[in-house]
PDB file of C-alpha atoms in Angstrom:
ATOM      1  CA  PHE A   1     -12.377 -17.277  -4.285  1.00  0.00           C
ATOM      2  CA  PRO A   2      -9.699 -19.234  -2.238  1.00  0.00           C
ATOM      3  CA  ASP A   3      -9.381 -18.472   1.475  1.00  0.00           C
ATOM      4  CA  ARG A   4      -7.071 -18.315   3.637  1.00  0.00           C
ATOM      5  CA  GLY A   5      -6.684 -22.032   4.435  1.00  0.00           C
ATOM      6  CA  GLN A   6      -6.073 -22.712   0.492  1.00  0.00           C
ATOM      7  CA  ALA A   7      -2.925 -21.007   0.613  1.00  0.00           C
ATOM      8  CA  ARG A   8       0.061 -22.371  -0.802  1.00  0.00           C
ATOM      9  CA  ALA A   9       1.579 -23.986   2.579  1.00  0.00           C
ATOM     10  CA  GLY A  10       4.080 -21.333   3.720  1.00  0.00           C
ATOM     11  CA  ASP A  11       3.243 -18.834   1.104  1.00  0.00           C
ATOM     12  CA  GLU A  12       0.557 -16.846   2.648  1.00  0.00           C
ATOM     13  CA  ILE A  13       0.977 -13.014   3.019  1.00  0.00           C
ATOM     14  CA  VAL A  14       1.513 -12.218   7.200  1.00  0.00           C
ATOM     15  CA  ALA A  15       3.096  -8.656   6.815  1.00  0.00           C
ATOM     16  CA  GLN A  16       4.885  -6.126   4.433  1.00  0.00           C
ATOM     17  CA  TYR A  17       8.105  -4.023   4.877  1.00  0.00           C
ATOM     18  CA  MET A  18       8.162  -0.755   2.806  1.00  0.00           C
ATOM     19  CA  TYR A  19      11.745   1.042   2.362  1.00  0.00           C
ATOM     20  CA  ASN A  20      13.567   3.479   0.410  1.00  0.00           C
ATOM     21  CA  THR A  21      16.492   2.351  -1.647  1.00  0.00           C
ATOM     22  CA  ALA A  22      18.717   4.410  -3.593  1.00  0.00           C
ATOM     23  CA  ALA A  23      19.004   2.824  -7.528  1.00  0.00           C
ATOM     24  CA  ALA A  24      22.195   3.079  -9.065  1.00  0.00           C
ATOM     25  CA  PRO A  25      23.557   4.579 -10.764  1.00  0.00           C
ATOM     26  CA  GLU A  26      21.401   7.441 -11.048  1.00  0.00           C
ATOM     27  CA  GLY A  27      21.364   7.273  -7.009  1.00  0.00           C
ATOM     28  CA  VAL A  28      17.514   8.163  -7.175  1.00  0.00           C
ATOM     29  CA  GLU A  29      15.582   7.055  -4.247  1.00  0.00           C
ATOM     30  CA  THR A  30      12.454   4.984  -4.807  1.00  0.00           C
ATOM     31  CA  LEU A  31      10.041   3.092  -2.764  1.00  0.00           C
ATOM     32  CA  CYS A  32      10.455  -0.790  -2.312  1.00  0.00           C
ATOM     33  CA  VAL A  33       7.919  -3.023  -0.708  1.00  0.00           C
ATOM     34  CA  GLU A  34       8.340  -6.838   0.163  1.00  0.00           C
ATOM     35  CA  PHE A  35       5.630  -9.210   1.155  1.00  0.00           C
ATOM     36  CA  LEU A  36       6.070 -11.363   3.857  1.00  0.00           C
ATOM     37  CA  THR A  37       5.576 -15.203   4.478  1.00  0.00           C
ATOM     38  CA  ALA A  38       5.730 -16.434   8.232  1.00  0.00           C
ATOM     39  CA  SER A  39       8.665 -17.709   8.144  1.00  0.00           C
ATOM     40  CA  GLU A  40      10.571 -14.626   6.468  1.00  0.00           C
ATOM     41  CA  LEU A  41       9.220 -12.507   8.925  1.00  0.00           C
ATOM     42  CA  ASP A  42      10.737 -14.753  11.228  1.00  0.00           C
ATOM     43  CA  THR A  43      14.119 -14.427   9.740  1.00  0.00           C
ATOM     44  CA  PHE A  44      13.315 -10.519   9.269  1.00  0.00           C
ATOM     45  CA  LEU A  45      13.238  -9.860  12.760  1.00  0.00           C
ATOM     46  CA  THR A  46      15.751 -12.409  14.226  1.00  0.00           C
ATOM     47  CA  LYS A  47      18.511 -12.526  11.520  1.00  0.00           C
ATOM     48  CA  ARG A  48      17.964 -10.052   8.647  1.00  0.00           C
ATOM     49  CA  GLU A  49      19.873  -6.572   8.242  1.00  0.00           C
ATOM     50  CA  LYS A  50      17.269  -3.604   8.483  1.00  0.00           C
ATOM     51  CA  LYS A  51      16.993  -0.863   6.000  1.00  0.00           C
ATOM     52  CA  GLY A  52      17.061   2.662   7.065  1.00  0.00           C
ATOM     53  CA  PRO A  53      13.646   4.926   7.205  1.00  0.00           C
ATOM     54  CA  ALA A  54      11.330   1.825   6.532  1.00  0.00           C
ATOM     55  CA  MET A  55       7.747   0.078   7.628  1.00  0.00           C
ATOM     56  CA  LEU A  56       6.950  -2.916   8.710  1.00  0.00           C
ATOM     57  CA  GLN A  57       3.515  -3.631   9.547  1.00  0.00           C
ATOM     58  CA  ARG A  58       0.782  -6.542   9.277  1.00  0.00           C
ATOM     59  CA  PHE A  59      -0.485  -7.487   6.270  1.00  0.00           C
ATOM     60  CA  VAL A  60      -4.055  -7.194   6.119  1.00  0.00           C
ATOM     61  CA  PRO A  61      -6.258 -10.042   4.305  1.00  0.00           C
ATOM     62  CA  PRO A  62      -8.306  -7.819   1.461  1.00  0.00           C
ATOM     63  CA  LYS A  63     -12.338  -8.117   1.437  1.00  0.00           C
ATOM     64  CA  GLY A  64     -12.019 -10.219  -2.247  1.00  0.00           C
ATOM     65  CA  PRO A  65     -10.342 -12.559  -3.856  1.00  0.00           C
ATOM     66  CA  HIS A  66      -7.878  -9.421  -5.192  1.00  0.00           C
ATOM     67  CA  ASN A  67      -5.737  -7.204  -3.107  1.00  0.00           C
ATOM     68  CA  GLU A  68      -7.126  -3.434  -3.150  1.00  0.00           C
ATOM     69  CA  LEU A  69      -6.272  -0.343  -1.670  1.00  0.00           C
ATOM     70  CA  VAL A  70      -7.657   2.854  -1.793  1.00  0.00           C
ATOM     71  CA  GLN A  71      -5.900   6.373  -2.426  1.00  0.00           C
ATOM     72  CA  VAL A  72      -7.144   9.167  -0.490  1.00  0.00           C
ATOM     73  CA  ILE A  73      -5.841  12.649  -1.518  1.00  0.00           C
ATOM     74  CA  TRP A  74      -7.185  15.525   1.001  1.00  0.00           C
ATOM     75  CA  SER A  75      -6.980  19.082   0.685  1.00  0.00           C
ATOM     76  CA  PRO A  76      -9.647  21.806   2.798  1.00  0.00           C
ATOM     77  CA  HIS A  77     -11.567  22.049  -0.373  1.00  0.00           C
ATOM     78  CA  VAL A  78     -11.457  18.924  -2.548  1.00  0.00           C
ATOM     79  CA  VAL A  79     -11.078  15.032  -1.259  1.00  0.00           C
ATOM     80  CA  GLN A  80     -10.111  12.592  -4.118  1.00  0.00           C
ATOM     81  CA  CYS A  81     -10.896   8.785  -3.517  1.00  0.00           C
ATOM     82  CA  GLU A  82      -9.184   6.324  -6.172  1.00  0.00           C
ATOM     83  CA  ARG A  83      -9.565   2.216  -5.659  1.00  0.00           C
ATOM     84  CA  ARG A  84      -6.906   0.080  -7.093  1.00  0.00           C
ATOM     85  CA  ARG A  85      -7.152  -3.685  -7.637  1.00  0.00           C
ATOM     86  CA  ASN A  86      -4.691  -6.142  -8.398  1.00  0.00           C
ATOM     87  CA  ASN A  87      -5.070  -8.162 -11.319  1.00  0.00           C
ATOM     88  CA  HIS A  88      -4.258 -11.766  -9.628  1.00  0.00           C
ATOM     89  CA  LYS A  89      -6.081 -13.231  -7.081  1.00  0.00           C
ATOM     90  CA  ILE A  90      -4.088 -12.939  -3.848  1.00  0.00           C
ATOM     91  CA  TYR A  91      -3.522 -16.524  -3.493  1.00  0.00           C
ATOM     92  CA  ASP A  92      -2.851 -17.235  -6.720  1.00  0.00           C
ATOM     93  CA  PRO A  93       0.889 -19.590  -6.687  1.00  0.00           C
ATOM     94  CA  ARG A  94       1.072 -18.935 -10.234  1.00  0.00           C
ATOM     95  CA  TRP A  95       2.658 -15.466  -9.707  1.00  0.00           C
ATOM     96  CA  SER A  96       4.876 -13.893  -7.218  1.00  0.00           C
ATOM     97  CA  ARG A  97       3.876 -12.708  -3.867  1.00  0.00           C
ATOM     98  CA  PHE A  98       4.663  -8.955  -4.985  1.00  0.00           C
ATOM     99  CA  GLU A  99       3.043  -9.400  -8.654  1.00  0.00           C
ATOM    100  CA  ARG A 100      -0.484 -10.641  -6.655  1.00  0.00           C
ATOM    101  CA  ALA A 101      -0.324  -8.268  -4.134  1.00  0.00           C
ATOM    102  CA  VAL A 102       0.970  -4.645  -4.969  1.00  0.00           C
ATOM    103  CA  THR A 103      -1.247  -2.072  -5.874  1.00  0.00           C
ATOM    104  CA  TYR A 104      -0.003   1.527  -5.369  1.00  0.00           C
ATOM    105  CA  GLU A 105       3.325   0.437  -3.952  1.00  0.00           C
ATOM    106  CA  GLY A 106       4.429  -0.434  -7.481  1.00  0.00           C
ATOM    107  CA  PRO A 107       4.251  -0.042 -11.137  1.00  0.00           C
ATOM    108  CA  ILE A 108       0.130   0.473 -12.338  1.00  0.00           C
ATOM    109  CA  VAL A 109       1.105  -2.592 -14.912  1.00  0.00           C
ATOM    110  CA  HIS A 110       0.028  -4.894 -11.607  1.00  0.00           C
ATOM    111  CA  SER A 111      -3.149  -3.420 -11.072  1.00  0.00           C
ATOM    112  CA  GLN A 112      -5.948  -1.625 -12.231  1.00  0.00           C
ATOM    113  CA  GLN A 113      -8.963   1.069 -11.428  1.00  0.00           C
ATOM    114  CA  ALA A 114     -11.895   0.161  -9.322  1.00  0.00           C
ATOM    115  CA  PHE A 115     -15.225   1.378  -8.442  1.00  0.00           C
ATOM    116  CA  CYS A 116     -15.464   3.027  -5.198  1.00  0.00           C
ATOM    117  CA  ALA A 117     -18.684   3.129  -3.533  1.00  0.00           C
ATOM    118  CA  PRO A 118     -19.704   6.456  -2.079  1.00  0.00           C
ATOM    119  CA  SER A 119     -20.584   5.045   1.212  1.00  0.00           C
ATOM    120  CA  LEU A 120     -16.825   4.197   1.295  1.00  0.00           C
ATOM    121  CA  GLU A 121     -15.813   7.683   0.020  1.00  0.00           C
ATOM    122  CA  ARG A 122     -17.899   9.514   2.666  1.00  0.00           C
ATOM    123  CA  SER A 123     -16.329   7.222   5.720  1.00  0.00           C
ATOM    124  CA  LEU A 124     -13.165   7.856   4.226  1.00  0.00           C
ATOM    125  CA  ARG A 125     -13.750  11.745   4.182  1.00  0.00           C
ATOM    126  CA  ASP A 126     -14.690  11.466   8.070  1.00  0.00           C
ATOM    127  CA  ILE A 127     -11.840   9.672   8.696  1.00  0.00           C
ATOM    128  CA  CYS A 128      -9.208  12.151   6.785  1.00  0.00           C
ATOM    129  CA  THR A 129     -11.410  14.686   9.170  1.00  0.00           C
ATOM    130  CA  HIS A 130     -10.760  13.577  12.267  1.00  0.00           C
ATOM    131  CA  ILE A 131      -7.255  13.187  11.520  1.00  0.00           C
ATOM    132  CA  VAL A 132      -6.937  17.052  10.568  1.00  0.00           C
ATOM    133  CA  GLU A 133      -8.863  17.615  13.552  1.00  0.00           C
ATOM    134  CA  HIS A 134      -6.163  15.906  15.772  1.00  0.00           C
ATOM    135  CA  VAL A 135      -3.177  17.001  14.118  1.00  0.00           C
ATOM    136  CA  SER A 136      -4.617  20.545  15.041  1.00  0.00           C
ATOM    137  CA  ASP A 137      -5.443  19.888  18.416  1.00  0.00           C
ATOM    138  CA  THR A 138      -2.142  17.935  19.336  1.00  0.00           C
ATOM    139  CA  GLU A 139       0.499  19.457  17.065  1.00  0.00           C
ATOM    140  CA  ARG A 140      -0.971  23.048  16.503  1.00  0.00           C
ATOM    141  CA  LYS A 141      -0.682  22.648  12.698  1.00  0.00           C
ATOM    142  CA  ALA A 142      -2.801  22.920   9.827  1.00  0.00           C
ATOM    143  CA  ILE A 143      -2.793  20.146   7.401  1.00  0.00           C
ATOM    144  CA  SER A 144      -3.043  21.707   3.624  1.00  0.00           C
ATOM    145  CA  ARG A 145      -2.641  18.571   2.037  1.00  0.00           C
ATOM    146  CA  MET A 146      -2.189  14.710   2.417  1.00  0.00           C
ATOM    147  CA  VAL A 147      -2.291  11.518   0.342  1.00  0.00           C
ATOM    148  CA  LEU A 148      -3.546   8.661   2.744  1.00  0.00           C
ATOM    149  CA  TYR A 149      -3.679   4.813   1.436  1.00  0.00           C
ATOM    150  CA  PHE A 150      -6.587   3.016   3.083  1.00  0.00           C
ATOM    151  CA  LYS A 151      -7.874  -0.563   3.390  1.00  0.00           C
ATOM    152  CA  LEU A 152     -10.914  -2.595   3.312  1.00  0.00           C
ATOM    153  CA  ASP A 153     -10.559  -6.277   5.712  1.00  0.00           C
ATOM    154  CA  PRO A 154     -13.246  -8.945   4.773  1.00  0.00           C
ATOM    155  CA  VAL A 155     -15.762  -7.129   7.357  1.00  0.00           C
ATOM    156  CA  ASP A 156     -15.511  -3.851   6.108  1.00  0.00           C
ATOM    157  CA  GLY A 157     -12.932  -2.959   8.496  1.00  0.00           C
ATOM    158  CA  ILE A 158     -10.900   0.212   7.414  1.00  0.00           C
ATOM    159  CA  TRP A 159      -7.669   0.320   8.101  1.00  0.00           C
ATOM    160  CA  LEU A 160      -5.238   3.275   7.599  1.00  0.00           C
ATOM    161  CA  GLN A 161      -1.674   1.468   6.142  1.00  0.00           C
ATOM    162  CA  TRP A 162       0.590   4.791   4.836  1.00  0.00           C
ATOM    163  CA  SER A 163       0.716   8.087   3.823  1.00  0.00           C
ATOM    164  CA  ASN A 164       3.466   9.323   1.260  1.00  0.00           C
ATOM    165  CA  CYS A 165       2.514  13.168   1.191  1.00  0.00           C
ATOM    166  CA  LEU A 166       1.476  15.062   4.324  1.00  0.00           C
ATOM    167  CA  ARG A 167       2.042  19.147   3.818  1.00  0.00           C
ATOM    168  CA  LEU A 168       2.000  21.000   7.177  1.00  0.00           C
ATOM    169  CA  GLN A 169       1.130  24.922   7.481  1.00  0.00           C
ATOM    170  CA  ASP A 170       1.549  27.088  10.068  1.00  0.00           C
ATOM    171  CA  LYS A 171      -1.491  29.003  11.385  1.00  0.00           C
ATOM    172  CA  ILE A 172       0.860  32.055  12.304  1.00  0.00           C
ATOM    173  CA  THR A 173       3.374  32.291   9.534  1.00  0.00           C
ATOM    174  CA  HIS A 174       1.271  30.356   6.963  1.00  0.00           C
ATOM    175  CA  THR A 175       4.313  28.854   5.483  1.00  0.00           C
ATOM    176  CA  SER A 176       4.320  25.132   4.288  1.00  0.00           C
ATOM    177  CA  VAL A 177       6.574  22.333   4.052  1.00  0.00           C
ATOM    178  CA  PRO A 178       6.590  21.257   0.600  1.00  0.00           C
ATOM    179  CA  LEU A 179       7.039  17.179  -0.073  1.00  0.00           C
ATOM    180  CA  ASN A 180       8.021  15.423  -3.606  1.00  0.00           C
ATOM    181  CA  LEU A 181       4.561  14.104  -4.749  1.00  0.00           C
ATOM    182  CA  VAL A 182       6.559  11.746  -7.357  1.00  0.00           C
ATOM    183  CA  GLN A 183       7.278   8.138  -6.380  1.00  0.00           C
ATOM    184  CA  GLN A 184       9.623   6.249  -8.009  1.00  0.00           C
ATOM    185  CA  TYR A 185       9.184   2.282  -7.735  1.00  0.00           C
ATOM    186  CA  SER A 186      11.559  -0.657  -7.535  1.00  0.00           C
ATOM    187  CA  PRO A 187      10.970  -4.778  -7.152  1.00  0.00           C
ATOM    188  CA  PRO A 188      11.811  -6.852  -4.183  1.00  0.00           C
ATOM    189  CA  GLN A 189      15.529  -8.333  -4.884  1.00  0.00           C
ATOM    190  CA  THR A 190      14.187 -11.338  -3.363  1.00  0.00           C
ATOM    191  CA  GLU A 191      11.615 -12.027  -5.368  1.00  0.00           C
ATOM    192  CA  ASN A 192      12.789  -9.868  -8.468  1.00  0.00           C
ATOM    193  CA  GLY A 193      12.444 -12.451 -11.943  1.00  0.00           C
ATOM    194  CA  TRP A 194      10.730 -15.065  -9.378  1.00  0.00           C
ATOM    195  CA  ALA A 195       7.544 -15.154 -11.331  1.00  0.00           C
ATOM    196  CA  THR A 196       9.100 -15.426 -14.958  1.00  0.00           C
ATOM    197  CA  ARG A 197      11.021 -18.337 -14.200  1.00  0.00           C
ATOM    198  CA  ARG A 198       7.537 -20.382 -13.505  1.00  0.00           C
ATOM    199  CA  SER A 199       5.327 -21.398 -15.639  1.00  0.00           C
ATOM    200  CA  LYS A 200       2.993 -18.624 -16.825  1.00  0.00           C
ATOM    201  CA  PRO A 201      -0.819 -18.898 -17.068  1.00  0.00           C
ATOM    202  CA  LYS A 202      -1.724 -20.301 -20.702  1.00  0.00           C
ATOM    203  CA  ALA A 203      -4.333 -18.774 -22.140  1.00  0.00           C
ATOM    204  CA  LYS A 204      -7.448 -21.281 -23.007  1.00  0.00           C
ATOM    205  CA  SER A 205      -8.055 -21.941 -26.305  1.00  0.00           C
TER     206      SER A 205
END
């Protein structure tokens, strides 16, 4: 599969920017993610107006030809791991960066469920255990539930990407903080409709 050296000049993803935005007219808060090139990252850092609550992070190249993420839903009694793989190769220039990189950050139409190896699941359970113990030791809070997203790099390194749910329970009062687990998504304005204006891949006859 194409490596990073074969990516279209100037189109290699180097960072991702996630933020919440209000979708008119309902005013519903939605999650938006942008996958930035080096030039776009420079513009973002020096000129672009920043959003409110947001996260900018380095884009970790995927282990294989398709971008993937692993979702881990943790509770004290149950740990569930699910892996999703984007439908398009990460460096396929026929698709927008959003369409070939998004997984859990956008509509499921752009990705599909993939096999999660038992060895990876064990490693992720161990990481979650360390996170829970760290929060308990430093914050004196007990995590009752969390949803985390991880990524494997080309050398099998595991990277924590973000969390969209974290419920804390006070050990004394046993009160929990409710969080909304239902997430709505919106495509980035910078690439919205970009791919539809290009020539789509044609099926072989």
